Amino acid sequence: MNIAIIDDHEDIKYAVEKILQKENHTCYGFCGDEEDLEEGIDVFNIELIILDMMLEGSLTGIDVIKRLRNKSIDLPIIMITGYTTPSNIIKASKAGITEIIQKPFSKTEIVGAVNKFRPHTQTQQISYSKDNEEFIGTFENMKEVYKTVGIAANSDANVLITGDTGTGKDLVAKLIHNNSFTQEHPFVAINCANIPENIFEKMLFGRDGKQFKSKDADHIGYAQKAEGGTLFLDDIQDLKPSAQGKLLRFIETKSFSPVGSSKELGFNGRVIATSLLSSRELLRNSDFRDDLFYRLSTLEISLPKLEERRADIANLVRYFIATFNTNLHLSAKTISKE
């Protein structure tokens, strides 16, 4: 393959080029700020780009990607970076990056990533807006989650997030919303476990008080409050069957009627749901409708168990110490390893 290596460090370009030449690839080096970058990519018939996230000065890999896309250059890209923060991974994913390699990297990692883009294995790419560093997690444990967050943020597809208590399902939902093109619209959260079955419809769709003889006023439902933004349904596995049917129709039709009203209102937003049960467990659960599951799970994100994230313990401890110092006006520095 003809491969462009875009990096402002000559040693990295040289090292990557030597690795790939031994795999019979032809490499061309760029710094990213060349006026004739697009022309060079065309002249050398480039098939794949390896791009550093941080380039010289204030230039970033995302800037280069946007520049290339504006010139209708839509080649597959492998991102290399030493700054694997959630926002960087999400930005890369939204810009169409499906392969991200952390510095320092090995020969095996570079060759393996490039091989994914050989003509017989080439994968389809996905397109870019705000930072949110709330979620704590190391690169290796969370990179697939962040990449899917970027894909979700770049669309209006419904998302199902599964994982144990404490794995951060609500934080992932907010990451999706805060990085989406509807980030300025409301994020409205509902805990499905806490809504009694007999008032679910009123809470979700609202109530037209004029249709009742009682003095109950109009009630604006969660769906109307979330218009244009995100309706977040937490603990969807606890929703009763009758409520599931009402929710299914709402998702299918993107419309609803407040209780007591014949007027139908449209819903222009997305639904993100969470479940303590895995996808497999939800489908096996006779109390949960299969058709609702498939409507909710256009995109799925499965969060790793905390016991699988031992490498995150130190970062989590530092985060909680800082949080409690602020909230409780303390000045703790650290805790013992034990």
mmCIF file of C-alpha atoms in Angstrom, residues 49 63-77 95-97 125-127:
data_model
loop_
_atom_site.group_PDB
_atom_site.id
_atom_site.type_symbol
_atom_site.label_atom_id
_atom_site.label_comp_id
_atom_site.label_asym_id
_atom_site.label_seq_id
_atom_site.Cartn_x
_atom_site.Cartn_y
_atom_site.Cartn_z
ATOM 1 C CA ILE A 49 -2.870 7.805 6.296
ATOM 2 C CA ASP A 63 -7.521 19.953 11.881
ATOM 3 C CA VAL A 64 -5.758 17.965 9.153
ATOM 4 C CA ILE A 65 -8.677 15.550 8.851
ATOM 5 C CA LYS A 66 -11.184 18.392 8.433
ATOM 6 C CA ARG A 67 -8.935 19.990 5.831
ATOM 7 C CA LEU A 68 -8.713 16.745 3.862
ATOM 8 C CA ARG A 69 -12.453 16.086 4.133
ATOM 9 C CA ASN A 70 -13.157 19.602 2.836
ATOM 10 C CA LYS A 71 -11.135 18.653 -0.239
ATOM 11 C CA SER A 72 -13.157 15.430 -0.610
ATOM 12 C CA ILE A 73 -10.195 13.264 0.419
ATOM 13 C CA ASP A 74 -11.862 10.454 2.351
ATOM 14 C CA LEU A 75 -9.053 7.967 2.961
ATOM 15 C CA PRO A 76 -8.867 5.581 5.935
ATOM 16 C CA ILE A 77 -6.797 7.003 8.814
ATOM 17 C CA ALA A 95 -13.896 12.329 12.646
ATOM 18 C CA GLY A 96 -14.093 8.833 11.191
ATOM 19 C CA ILE A 97 -11.111 7.223 12.935
ATOM 20 C CA GLN A 125 -15.252 4.633 8.059
ATOM 21 C CA ILE A 126 -17.720 6.787 9.847
ATOM 22 C CA SER A 127 -17.766 12.329 10.880
#
